[in-house]
CSV table of C-alpha atoms and ligand atoms in Angstrom, one decimal:
chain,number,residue,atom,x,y,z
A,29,UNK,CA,0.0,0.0,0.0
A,30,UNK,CA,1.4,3.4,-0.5
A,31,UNK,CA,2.0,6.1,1.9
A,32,UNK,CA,-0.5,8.5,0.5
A,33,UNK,CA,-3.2,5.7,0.8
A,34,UNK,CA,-2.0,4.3,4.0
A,35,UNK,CA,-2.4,8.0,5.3
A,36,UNK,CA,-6.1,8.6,3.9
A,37,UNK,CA,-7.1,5.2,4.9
A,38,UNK,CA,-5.7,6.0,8.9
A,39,UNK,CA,-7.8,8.8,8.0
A,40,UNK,CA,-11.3,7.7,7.2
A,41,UNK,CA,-10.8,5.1,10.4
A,42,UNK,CA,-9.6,7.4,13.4
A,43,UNK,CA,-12.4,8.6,16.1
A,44,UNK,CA,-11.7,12.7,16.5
A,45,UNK,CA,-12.1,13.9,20.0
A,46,UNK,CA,-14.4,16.6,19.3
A,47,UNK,CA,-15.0,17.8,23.4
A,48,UNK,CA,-15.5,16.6,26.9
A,49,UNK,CA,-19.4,15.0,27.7
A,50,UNK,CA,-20.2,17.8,29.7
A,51,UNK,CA,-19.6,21.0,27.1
A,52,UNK,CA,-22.7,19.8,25.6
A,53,UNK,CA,-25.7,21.8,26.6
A,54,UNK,CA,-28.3,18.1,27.1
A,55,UNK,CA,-31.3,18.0,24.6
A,56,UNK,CA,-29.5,21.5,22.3
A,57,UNK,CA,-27.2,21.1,19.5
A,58,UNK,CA,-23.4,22.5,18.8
A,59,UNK,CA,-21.4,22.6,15.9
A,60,UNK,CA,-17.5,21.6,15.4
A,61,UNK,CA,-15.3,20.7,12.4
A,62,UNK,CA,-13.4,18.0,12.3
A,63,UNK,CA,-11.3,18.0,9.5
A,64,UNK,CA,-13.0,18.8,6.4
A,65,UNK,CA,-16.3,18.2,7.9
A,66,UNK,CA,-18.9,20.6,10.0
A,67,UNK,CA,-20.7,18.2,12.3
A,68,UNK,CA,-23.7,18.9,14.6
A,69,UNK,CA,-24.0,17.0,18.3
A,70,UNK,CA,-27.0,16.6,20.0
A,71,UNK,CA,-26.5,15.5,23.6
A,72,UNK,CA,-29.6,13.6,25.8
A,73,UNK,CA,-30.7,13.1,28.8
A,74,UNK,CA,-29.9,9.7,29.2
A,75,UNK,CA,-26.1,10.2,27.7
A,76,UNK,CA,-26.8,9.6,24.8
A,77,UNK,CA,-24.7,11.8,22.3
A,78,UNK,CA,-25.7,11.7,18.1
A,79,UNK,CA,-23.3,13.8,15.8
A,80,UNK,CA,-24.6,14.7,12.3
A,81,UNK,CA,-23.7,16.4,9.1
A,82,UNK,CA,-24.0,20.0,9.8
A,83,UNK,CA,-25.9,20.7,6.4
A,84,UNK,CA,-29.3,20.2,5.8
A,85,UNK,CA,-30.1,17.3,3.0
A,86,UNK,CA,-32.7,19.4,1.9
A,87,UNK,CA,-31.4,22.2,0.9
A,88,UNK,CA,-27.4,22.1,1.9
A,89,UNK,CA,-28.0,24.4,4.6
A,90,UNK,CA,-25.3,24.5,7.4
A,91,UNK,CA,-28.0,24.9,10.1
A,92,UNK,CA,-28.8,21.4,11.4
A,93,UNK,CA,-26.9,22.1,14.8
A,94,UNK,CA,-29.8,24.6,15.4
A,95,UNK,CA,-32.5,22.1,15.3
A,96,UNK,CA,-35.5,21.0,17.5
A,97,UNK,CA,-34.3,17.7,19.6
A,98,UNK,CA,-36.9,14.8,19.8
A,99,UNK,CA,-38.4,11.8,19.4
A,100,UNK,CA,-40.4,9.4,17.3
A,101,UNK,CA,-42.2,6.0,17.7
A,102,UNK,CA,-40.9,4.3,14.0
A,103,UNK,CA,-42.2,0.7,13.4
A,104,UNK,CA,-43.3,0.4,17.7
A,105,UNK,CA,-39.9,1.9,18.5
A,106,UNK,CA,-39.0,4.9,20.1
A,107,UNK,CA,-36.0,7.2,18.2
A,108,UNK,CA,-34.5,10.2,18.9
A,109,UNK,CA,-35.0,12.9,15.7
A,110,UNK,CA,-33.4,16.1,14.8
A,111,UNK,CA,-36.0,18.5,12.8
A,112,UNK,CA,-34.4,21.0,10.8
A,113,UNK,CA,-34.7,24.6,11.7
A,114,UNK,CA,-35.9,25.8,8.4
A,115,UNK,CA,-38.5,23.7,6.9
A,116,UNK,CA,-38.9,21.5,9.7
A,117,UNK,CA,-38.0,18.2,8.1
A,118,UNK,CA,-37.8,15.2,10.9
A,119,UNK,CA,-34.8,12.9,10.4
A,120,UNK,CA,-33.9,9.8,12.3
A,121,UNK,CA,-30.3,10.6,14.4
A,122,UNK,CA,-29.7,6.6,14.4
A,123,UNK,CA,-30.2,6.1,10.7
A,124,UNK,CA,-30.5,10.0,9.3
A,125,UNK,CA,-33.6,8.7,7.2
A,126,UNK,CA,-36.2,11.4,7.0
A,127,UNK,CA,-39.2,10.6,8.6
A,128,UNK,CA,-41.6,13.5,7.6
A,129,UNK,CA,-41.2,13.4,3.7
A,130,UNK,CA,-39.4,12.4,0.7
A,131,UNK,CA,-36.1,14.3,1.4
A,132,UNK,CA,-32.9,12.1,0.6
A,133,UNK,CA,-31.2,10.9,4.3
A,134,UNK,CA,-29.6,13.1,7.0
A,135,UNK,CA,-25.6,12.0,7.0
A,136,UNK,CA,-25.1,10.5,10.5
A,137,UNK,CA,-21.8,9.4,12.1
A,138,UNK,CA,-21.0,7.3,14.9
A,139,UNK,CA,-20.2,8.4,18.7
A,140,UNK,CA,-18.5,6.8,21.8
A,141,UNK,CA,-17.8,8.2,24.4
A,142,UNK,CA,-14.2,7.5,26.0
A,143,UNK,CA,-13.0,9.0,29.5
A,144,UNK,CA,-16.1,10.8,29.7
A,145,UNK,CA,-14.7,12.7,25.9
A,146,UNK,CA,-17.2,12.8,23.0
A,147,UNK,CA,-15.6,10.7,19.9
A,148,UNK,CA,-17.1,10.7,16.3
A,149,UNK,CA,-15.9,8.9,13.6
A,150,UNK,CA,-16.0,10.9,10.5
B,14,FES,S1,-33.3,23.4,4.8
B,14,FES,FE1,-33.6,21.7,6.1
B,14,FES,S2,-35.7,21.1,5.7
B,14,FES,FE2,-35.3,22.8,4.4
């Protein structure tokens, strides 16, 4: 493998720690950049932390990290949803599928939390 792969494939497989647990304001969203990307987190009561892309599918809108937090029972089950700010499109934050129309999925990224640190995977 070459070096220049080698290096973008370390890349697309290293967690960024983005901020400690507790700089995250629970059931409000914040936006950071990791790398190339602008990512919105949405922290919950019960610990759970969901990182997003920052731009809105709909429209490519960076706004997503100042949407409305919630939930939604999908097929009997309970999921937490981020609606965007602007036109009020629900997507899942498990799945980033859109749950209140035809508009294409929300990019989602995965989350773990180390040391009490927020880690996403970009
Ligand atoms: S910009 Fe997000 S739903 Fe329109």
């Amino acid at each position: 493998m070459s070096s220049m792969l080698e290096t973008r494939v370390q890349s697309l497989t290293t967690w960024s720690d983005v901020c400690a647990r507790q700089e995250l304001e629970t059931n409000w969203g914040e936006a950071a950049v990791i790398g190339d990307a602008q990512v919105a987190l949405f922290a919950f009561d019960d610990d759970t932390v969901c990182a997003t892309a920052q731009s809105c599918p709909s429209t490519g809108a960076h706004v997503m990290s100042r949407g409305i937090t919630g939930s939604k029972v999908v097929d009997g089950s309970q999921v937490l949803t981020i609606a965007c700010p602007l036109h009020k499109e629900v997507f899942r934050l498990d799945t980033g599928e859109c749950v209140s129309g035809d508009t294409p999925a929300l990019q989602v990224y995965p989350v773990t939390i180390v040391a009490d640190h927020v880690l996403v995977l970009v």
